Amino acid sequence: MKAVQYRKVGQAPEVVDIPMPRPGPGQVLLKVTAAGLCHSDLAVMGWPEEQFPYPLPMTLGHEGVGTVAEVGSAVTAVAEGDEVAVYGPWGCGQCPKCAVGKENCCPHAAGLGILPPGLGSPGALAEYMLVDSPRHLVPLNGLDPVQAAPLTDAGLTPYHAIGTSLPKLVPGSTAVVIGVGGLGHLAVQLLRALTPATVVALDVSKEKLELAHAVGAHETLLSDDAAAARVRELTGGTGAEVVLDFVGAEATLAVAAASVAVEGDVTIVGLGGGTLAVGFGGGLPFEVSASFPYWGGRRELMDVIELARRGLVSSHVETFTLDEAPAAYERLHAGGIKGRAVVLPHA
Ligand code: NAD
Ligand code: ZN
Ligand code: ZN
């Protein structure tokens, strides 16, 4: 079968022919219908050889949706033909975090060698993919697979990030979204669907700001040195209750720090490598909380799929074939994808 693999550190991903996987006991084989391209894949492919943590070659793709093609022995929870989304942050399945579906917070997964598909295990950028347990599958309940693929990360991660801040997003509050790409354009919609907050979106690209506006942002601002002052102005001087940074660079974190209100939240989602000084004398208003959430919980993925089924959020997508995936990654790297790039392996 065809797959898109990262084969050697520093080299571009390649379309290759690899053997068709077969499900072992407890596993599920999916015929992949749609797979999203995430900016984190670019981050991973930018890591130096001495720090690269995964075995190579590695089939990419951690946003996957598919149809159950074959089940391993003892699998009864899903059957051939079921349309499912893959919950990616696989945990041990046994600990207190996993017991409540927060496998993204499982402290044992890495030690046990359990790695997410596309981030260590073979991923969704292939005609077929193996899923280690039916526990990682969430039914689509009729949602379009192309719509659903980005929800498994670009939807789930902001949903999880926003969830912690919901008590602060009361009427009259403001939420700032920095970076309106795959995650950010869904974050804007999730904020609108879940809260009465005024949503202010920042990006460096005019097209992305147009998208932000089209999906529900009340205000859009170019992400520059003047942005924080403008957020303060828009909030009558107090700043935003919640700032979600989907870039995470030094420059955007400075904007976040200068935009947040007393008792506000700064949530760093982007892997841009910046850091935020937290503590007295660090420059943040009093009582600000800072966090850097990772992906989301299994139940939260079910919630996001349900929101999409009800038409409250929708993924803005551009589709590609498997052969086009390496070029699509280049476009993503150059900032040329509006919304999410989604690969259709059987198109
Ligand atoms: P993307 O490339 O689709 O979107 C990034 C957006 O940020 C683009 O619209 C770009 O124009 C904009 N941008 C770039 N520089 C900017 C700046 N200085 N100010 C404002 N906007 C700027 O990326 P994505 O797939 O949405 O991922 C966003 C980030 O989140 C990446 O760093 C990714 O690695 C990370 N991520 C984190 C998690 C997590 O669990 N924490 C999960 C998924 C992705
Ligand atoms: Zn991702
Ligand atoms: Zn666990």
mmCIF file of C-alpha atoms in Angstrom, residues 47-324:
data_model
loop_
_atom_site.group_PDB
_atom_site.id
_atom_site.type_symbol
_atom_site.label_atom_id
_atom_site.label_comp_id
_atom_site.label_asym_id
_atom_site.label_seq_id
_atom_site.Cartn_x
_atom_site.Cartn_y
_atom_site.Cartn_z
ATOM 1 C CA TRP A 47 14.113 18.095 15.195
ATOM 2 C CA PRO A 48 17.849 17.301 15.002
ATOM 3 C CA GLU A 49 19.025 13.694 14.658
ATOM 4 C CA GLU A 50 20.507 13.455 18.171
ATOM 5 C CA GLN A 51 17.152 14.431 19.733
ATOM 6 C CA PHE A 52 14.872 12.547 17.369
ATOM 7 C CA PRO A 53 12.835 10.218 19.605
ATOM 8 C CA TYR A 54 10.960 7.982 17.144
ATOM 9 C CA PRO A 55 12.003 5.016 15.045
ATOM 10 C CA LEU A 56 12.456 5.791 11.326
ATOM 11 C CA PRO A 57 11.080 5.375 8.739
ATOM 12 C CA MET A 58 7.800 6.594 10.246
ATOM 13 C CA THR A 59 4.431 6.819 8.493
ATOM 14 C CA LEU A 60 3.136 10.333 9.250
ATOM 15 C CA GLY A 61 -0.383 11.496 10.122
ATOM 16 C CA HIS A 62 -1.868 11.891 13.620
ATOM 17 C CA GLU A 63 -5.316 13.087 12.480
ATOM 18 C CA GLY A 64 -7.037 10.034 11.046
ATOM 19 C CA VAL A 65 -10.531 8.927 10.131
ATOM 20 C CA GLY A 66 -11.420 5.628 8.487
ATOM 21 C CA THR A 67 -13.693 2.677 7.912
ATOM 22 C CA VAL A 68 -13.079 -0.515 9.880
ATOM 23 C CA ALA A 69 -11.630 -2.956 7.321
ATOM 24 C CA GLU A 70 -10.722 -5.904 9.553
ATOM 25 C CA VAL A 71 -10.666 -6.634 13.282
ATOM 26 C CA GLY A 72 -8.183 -8.744 15.217
ATOM 27 C CA SER A 73 -9.249 -11.625 17.446
ATOM 28 C CA ALA A 74 -11.217 -10.649 20.572
ATOM 29 C CA VAL A 75 -12.362 -7.329 19.094
ATOM 30 C CA THR A 76 -16.115 -6.973 19.505
ATOM 31 C CA ALA A 77 -16.640 -3.239 20.123
ATOM 32 C CA VAL A 78 -16.389 -2.320 16.423
ATOM 33 C CA ALA A 79 -17.177 -4.212 13.227
ATOM 34 C CA GLU A 80 -16.213 -4.070 9.566
ATOM 35 C CA GLY A 81 -17.736 -1.038 7.876
ATOM 36 C CA ASP A 82 -17.954 1.192 10.980
ATOM 37 C CA GLU A 83 -16.916 4.796 10.280
ATOM 38 C CA VAL A 84 -14.653 6.030 13.047
ATOM 39 C CA ALA A 85 -12.214 8.740 14.066
ATOM 40 C CA VAL A 86 -8.928 7.811 15.709
ATOM 41 C CA TYR A 87 -8.256 9.224 19.166
ATOM 42 C CA GLY A 88 -4.507 9.800 18.897
ATOM 43 C CA PRO A 89 -2.876 10.288 22.315
ATOM 44 C CA TRP A 90 -2.783 6.627 23.251
ATOM 45 C CA GLY A 91 -2.202 5.865 26.932
ATOM 46 C CA CYS A 92 -1.683 2.703 29.002
ATOM 47 C CA GLY A 93 -5.443 2.248 29.391
ATOM 48 C CA GLN A 94 -5.091 1.221 33.052
ATOM 49 C CA CYS A 95 -4.079 4.233 35.158
ATOM 50 C CA PRO A 96 -6.384 6.835 36.808
ATOM 51 C CA LYS A 97 -5.860 9.327 33.934
ATOM 52 C CA CYS A 98 -6.699 6.727 31.289
ATOM 53 C CA ALA A 99 -9.656 5.504 33.375
ATOM 54 C CA VAL A 100 -11.373 8.873 32.832
ATOM 55 C CA GLY A 101 -10.374 9.097 29.175
ATOM 56 C CA LYS A 102 -7.490 11.531 29.705
ATOM 57 C CA GLU A 103 -5.028 9.318 27.881
ATOM 58 C CA ASN A 104 -3.246 12.514 26.742
ATOM 59 C CA CYS A 105 -2.112 12.829 30.392
ATOM 60 C CA CYS A 106 -1.118 9.170 30.878
ATOM 61 C CA PRO A 107 2.194 9.202 32.777
ATOM 62 C CA HIS A 108 3.062 5.638 31.715
ATOM 63 C CA ALA A 109 2.620 5.656 27.929
ATOM 64 C CA ALA A 110 6.118 6.846 26.998
ATOM 65 C CA GLY A 111 7.799 4.472 29.459
ATOM 66 C CA LEU A 112 5.815 1.555 28.048
ATOM 67 C CA GLY A 113 6.783 2.525 24.486
ATOM 68 C CA ILE A 114 3.177 3.448 23.613
ATOM 69 C CA LEU A 115 3.394 6.164 20.953
ATOM 70 C CA PRO A 116 0.601 7.995 19.078
ATOM 71 C CA PRO A 117 -0.020 7.067 15.442
ATOM 72 C CA GLY A 118 2.022 9.385 13.226
ATOM 73 C CA LEU A 119 4.151 10.439 16.205
ATOM 74 C CA GLY A 120 6.143 7.264 16.701
ATOM 75 C CA SER A 121 3.667 4.578 15.616
ATOM 76 C CA PRO A 122 2.593 4.177 11.956
ATOM 77 C CA GLY A 123 0.128 6.977 11.218
ATOM 78 C CA ALA A 124 -2.864 7.839 9.074
ATOM 79 C CA LEU A 125 -1.088 9.080 5.937
ATOM 80 C CA ALA A 126 -1.478 5.702 4.282
ATOM 81 C CA GLU A 127 -4.149 3.663 2.577
ATOM 82 C CA TYR A 128 -4.604 1.587 5.744
ATOM 83 C CA MET A 129 -3.610 2.051 9.376
ATOM 84 C CA LEU A 130 -3.507 -0.143 12.458
ATOM 85 C CA VAL A 131 -5.136 0.996 15.669
ATOM 86 C CA ASP A 132 -3.940 -0.802 18.800
ATOM 87 C CA SER A 133 -7.333 -0.977 20.514
ATOM 88 C CA PRO A 134 -10.981 -0.275 19.662
ATOM 89 C CA ARG A 135 -10.832 1.981 22.754
ATOM 90 C CA HIS A 136 -9.082 4.564 20.521
ATOM 91 C CA LEU A 137 -11.979 4.706 18.056
ATOM 92 C CA VAL A 138 -14.821 7.212 18.269
ATOM 93 C CA PRO A 139 -17.896 6.751 16.051
ATOM 94 C CA LEU A 140 -18.531 9.464 13.471
ATOM 95 C CA ASN A 141 -22.293 9.054 13.789
ATOM 96 C CA GLY A 142 -22.765 10.148 10.192
ATOM 97 C CA LEU A 143 -20.345 13.120 10.213
ATOM 98 C CA ASP A 144 -18.490 13.600 6.910
ATOM 99 C CA PRO A 145 -14.994 12.009 7.272
ATOM 100 C CA VAL A 146 -13.242 14.973 5.639
ATOM 101 C CA GLN A 147 -14.893 17.300 8.156
ATOM 102 C CA ALA A 148 -14.056 14.913 10.973
ATOM 103 C CA ALA A 149 -10.327 14.337 10.352
ATOM 104 C CA PRO A 150 -9.155 17.783 11.558
ATOM 105 C CA LEU A 151 -11.367 17.487 14.628
ATOM 106 C CA THR A 152 -9.165 14.710 16.058
ATOM 107 C CA ASP A 153 -6.419 17.246 16.829
ATOM 108 C CA ALA A 154 -7.089 20.703 15.336
ATOM 109 C CA GLY A 155 -10.550 20.556 16.955
ATOM 110 C CA LEU A 156 -9.815 18.470 20.035
ATOM 111 C CA THR A 157 -6.750 20.431 21.195
ATOM 112 C CA PRO A 158 -8.446 23.861 21.306
ATOM 113 C CA TYR A 159 -11.605 22.285 22.782
ATOM 114 C CA HIS A 160 -9.500 20.906 25.640
ATOM 115 C CA ALA A 161 -7.575 24.183 25.999
ATOM 116 C CA ILE A 162 -10.749 26.294 26.089
ATOM 117 C CA GLY A 163 -12.463 23.868 28.481
ATOM 118 C CA THR A 164 -10.222 24.799 31.402
ATOM 119 C CA SER A 165 -10.951 28.502 30.886
ATOM 120 C CA LEU A 166 -14.743 28.287 30.471
ATOM 121 C CA PRO A 167 -15.537 29.727 33.957
ATOM 122 C CA LYS A 168 -13.672 32.915 32.966
ATOM 123 C CA LEU A 169 -15.442 33.329 29.622
ATOM 124 C CA VAL A 170 -18.573 34.950 31.041
ATOM 125 C CA PRO A 171 -20.714 37.597 29.285
ATOM 126 C CA GLY A 172 -18.599 40.705 28.695
ATOM 127 C CA SER A 173 -15.317 38.762 28.654
ATOM 128 C CA THR A 174 -12.801 38.626 25.808
ATOM 129 C CA ALA A 175 -10.858 35.699 24.367
ATOM 130 C CA VAL A 176 -7.848 36.282 22.108
ATOM 131 C CA VAL A 177 -6.816 33.660 19.549
ATOM 132 C CA ILE A 178 -3.251 34.083 18.241
ATOM 133 C CA GLY A 179 -2.652 32.190 14.968
ATOM 134 C CA VAL A 180 -5.728 31.327 12.887
ATOM 135 C CA GLY A 181 -4.476 28.182 11.135
ATOM 136 C CA GLY A 182 -5.751 24.620 11.468
ATOM 137 C CA LEU A 183 -6.209 24.820 15.229
ATOM 138 C CA GLY A 184 -6.973 28.543 15.443
ATOM 139 C CA HIS A 185 -9.858 28.580 12.962
ATOM 140 C CA LEU A 186 -11.557 25.837 14.972
ATOM 141 C CA ALA A 187 -10.722 27.619 18.255
ATOM 142 C CA VAL A 188 -12.603 30.711 17.062
ATOM 143 C CA GLN A 189 -15.667 28.582 16.281
ATOM 144 C CA LEU A 190 -15.455 26.653 19.550
ATOM 145 C CA LEU A 191 -15.280 29.907 21.524
ATOM 146 C CA ARG A 192 -18.356 31.170 19.679
ATOM 147 C CA ALA A 193 -20.236 27.895 20.171
ATOM 148 C CA LEU A 194 -19.382 27.444 23.856
ATOM 149 C CA THR A 195 -19.120 30.956 25.292
ATOM 150 C CA PRO A 196 -20.584 34.470 25.083
ATOM 151 C CA ALA A 197 -17.052 35.967 24.970
ATOM 152 C CA THR A 198 -15.949 38.542 22.419
ATOM 153 C CA VAL A 199 -13.425 36.767 20.187
ATOM 154 C CA VAL A 200 -10.394 38.686 18.919
ATOM 155 C CA ALA A 201 -8.232 36.867 16.373
ATOM 156 C CA LEU A 202 -4.608 37.706 15.512
ATOM 157 C CA ASP A 203 -2.545 36.496 12.590
ATOM 158 C CA VAL A 204 0.280 37.733 10.374
ATOM 159 C CA SER A 205 -1.657 36.906 7.209
ATOM 160 C CA LYS A 206 -4.584 38.923 5.845
ATOM 161 C CA GLU A 207 -6.164 35.769 4.310
ATOM 162 C CA LYS A 208 -6.110 34.011 7.675
ATOM 163 C CA LEU A 209 -7.746 37.050 9.274
ATOM 164 C CA GLU A 210 -10.450 36.913 6.592
ATOM 165 C CA LEU A 211 -11.012 33.265 7.489
ATOM 166 C CA ALA A 212 -11.141 34.202 11.195
ATOM 167 C CA HIS A 213 -13.804 36.772 10.461
ATOM 168 C CA ALA A 214 -15.752 34.348 8.250
ATOM 169 C CA VAL A 215 -15.830 31.694 10.999
ATOM 170 C CA GLY A 216 -17.014 34.080 13.691
ATOM 171 C CA ALA A 217 -14.264 36.299 15.141
ATOM 172 C CA HIS A 218 -15.720 39.631 16.283
ATOM 173 C CA GLU A 219 -12.439 41.492 15.758
ATOM 174 C CA THR A 220 -9.341 40.652 13.734
ATOM 175 C CA LEU A 221 -5.921 42.233 14.225
ATOM 176 C CA LEU A 222 -2.577 41.936 12.515
ATOM 177 C CA SER A 223 -0.184 40.244 14.935
ATOM 178 C CA ASP A 224 2.428 42.954 15.384
ATOM 179 C CA ASP A 225 3.913 45.207 18.063
ATOM 180 C CA ALA A 226 0.700 47.251 18.220
ATOM 181 C CA ALA A 227 -1.604 44.239 18.750
ATOM 182 C CA ALA A 228 -1.505 44.102 22.555
ATOM 183 C CA ALA A 229 -2.292 47.808 22.910
ATOM 184 C CA ARG A 230 -5.243 47.321 20.561
ATOM 185 C CA VAL A 231 -6.531 44.391 22.674
ATOM 186 C CA ARG A 232 -6.317 46.618 25.771
ATOM 187 C CA GLU A 233 -8.205 49.345 23.918
ATOM 188 C CA LEU A 234 -10.911 46.887 22.789
ATOM 189 C CA THR A 235 -11.331 45.699 26.388
ATOM 190 C CA GLY A 236 -11.576 49.171 27.929
ATOM 191 C CA GLY A 237 -8.039 48.889 29.271
ATOM 192 C CA THR A 238 -8.464 45.689 31.278
ATOM 193 C CA GLY A 239 -7.125 43.121 28.811
ATOM 194 C CA ALA A 240 -8.473 39.740 27.746
ATOM 195 C CA GLU A 241 -9.657 37.133 30.228
ATOM 196 C CA VAL A 242 -8.195 34.357 28.091
ATOM 197 C CA VAL A 243 -5.379 34.394 25.539
ATOM 198 C CA LEU A 244 -4.844 31.233 23.489
ATOM 199 C CA ASP A 245 -1.510 31.240 21.660
ATOM 200 C CA PHE A 246 -1.466 28.805 18.719
ATOM 201 C CA VAL A 247 2.005 29.976 17.689
ATOM 202 C CA GLY A 248 3.950 29.932 20.964
ATOM 203 C CA ALA A 249 6.887 31.972 19.698
ATOM 204 C CA GLU A 250 8.751 34.538 21.804
ATOM 205 C CA ALA A 251 6.958 37.382 19.953
ATOM 206 C CA THR A 252 3.434 35.973 20.344
ATOM 207 C CA LEU A 253 3.965 35.129 24.009
ATOM 208 C CA ALA A 254 5.008 38.745 24.552
ATOM 209 C CA VAL A 255 1.714 39.810 22.949
ATOM 210 C CA ALA A 256 -0.140 37.291 25.143
ATOM 211 C CA ALA A 257 1.530 38.594 28.306
ATOM 212 C CA ALA A 258 0.758 42.198 27.378
ATOM 213 C CA SER A 259 -2.883 41.388 26.435
ATOM 214 C CA VAL A 260 -4.047 39.271 29.353
ATOM 215 C CA ALA A 261 -6.179 40.648 32.195
ATOM 216 C CA VAL A 262 -5.685 40.292 35.955
ATOM 217 C CA GLU A 263 -6.853 36.755 36.917
ATOM 218 C CA GLY A 264 -6.717 35.783 33.236
ATOM 219 C CA ASP A 265 -5.388 32.681 31.510
ATOM 220 C CA VAL A 266 -2.499 32.466 29.055
ATOM 221 C CA THR A 267 -2.719 29.138 27.259
ATOM 222 C CA ILE A 268 0.271 28.165 25.156
ATOM 223 C CA VAL A 269 -0.720 25.625 22.508
ATOM 224 C CA GLY A 270 1.818 26.341 19.744
ATOM 225 C CA LEU A 271 5.223 24.683 19.771
ATOM 226 C CA GLY A 272 6.989 27.867 18.657
ATOM 227 C CA GLY A 273 9.714 27.444 21.260
ATOM 228 C CA GLY A 274 9.033 30.651 23.214
ATOM 229 C CA THR A 275 8.784 30.766 26.988
ATOM 230 C CA LEU A 276 6.790 32.939 29.356
ATOM 231 C CA ALA A 277 8.160 34.307 32.620
ATOM 232 C CA VAL A 278 5.681 33.409 35.361
ATOM 233 C CA GLY A 279 6.113 34.840 38.867
ATOM 234 C CA PHE A 280 6.347 38.156 40.667
ATOM 235 C CA GLY A 281 8.473 40.514 38.615
ATOM 236 C CA GLY A 282 7.814 38.527 35.424
ATOM 237 C CA GLY A 283 5.611 41.272 33.987
ATOM 238 C CA LEU A 284 2.276 39.403 34.013
ATOM 239 C CA PRO A 285 -0.744 40.920 35.768
ATOM 240 C CA PHE A 286 -1.488 39.440 39.215
ATOM 241 C CA GLU A 287 -3.196 36.051 39.470
ATOM 242 C CA VAL A 288 -2.678 35.088 35.837
ATOM 243 C CA SER A 289 -2.554 31.341 35.193
ATOM 244 C CA ALA A 290 -0.387 29.949 32.427
ATOM 245 C CA SER A 291 -0.619 26.457 30.959
ATOM 246 C CA PHE A 292 0.567 24.441 28.002
ATOM 247 C CA PRO A 293 -2.051 21.797 27.322
ATOM 248 C CA TYR A 294 -1.370 18.673 25.283
ATOM 249 C CA TRP A 295 -4.011 17.369 22.796
ATOM 250 C CA GLY A 296 -7.204 16.329 24.669
ATOM 251 C CA GLY A 297 -9.279 13.576 26.244
ATOM 252 C CA ARG A 298 -11.268 10.830 24.545
ATOM 253 C CA ARG A 299 -14.607 12.107 25.836
ATOM 254 C CA GLU A 300 -13.670 15.581 24.574
ATOM 255 C CA LEU A 301 -13.210 14.176 21.054
ATOM 256 C CA MET A 302 -16.738 12.772 21.265
ATOM 257 C CA ASP A 303 -17.955 16.246 22.293
ATOM 258 C CA VAL A 304 -16.199 17.953 19.360
ATOM 259 C CA ILE A 305 -17.655 15.439 16.881
ATOM 260 C CA GLU A 306 -21.097 16.084 18.335
ATOM 261 C CA LEU A 307 -20.626 19.868 17.979
ATOM 262 C CA ALA A 308 -19.707 19.355 14.317
ATOM 263 C CA ARG A 309 -22.694 17.023 13.742
ATOM 264 C CA ARG A 310 -24.913 19.813 15.048
ATOM 265 C CA GLY A 311 -23.303 22.293 12.657
ATOM 266 C CA LEU A 312 -21.799 24.402 15.460
ATOM 267 C CA VAL A 313 -18.225 23.994 14.188
ATOM 268 C CA SER A 314 -16.943 23.032 10.775
ATOM 269 C CA SER A 315 -13.459 22.404 9.436
ATOM 270 C CA HIS A 316 -12.354 24.642 6.580
ATOM 271 C CA VAL A 317 -10.377 22.167 4.476
ATOM 272 C CA GLU A 318 -8.304 21.888 1.347
ATOM 273 C CA THR A 319 -7.993 18.301 0.098
ATOM 274 C CA PHE A 320 -5.018 16.461 -1.459
ATOM 275 C CA THR A 321 -4.179 12.957 -2.674
ATOM 276 C CA LEU A 322 -1.473 10.873 -0.956
ATOM 277 C CA ASP A 323 0.889 11.690 -3.837
ATOM 278 C CA GLU A 324 0.313 15.389 -3.219
#
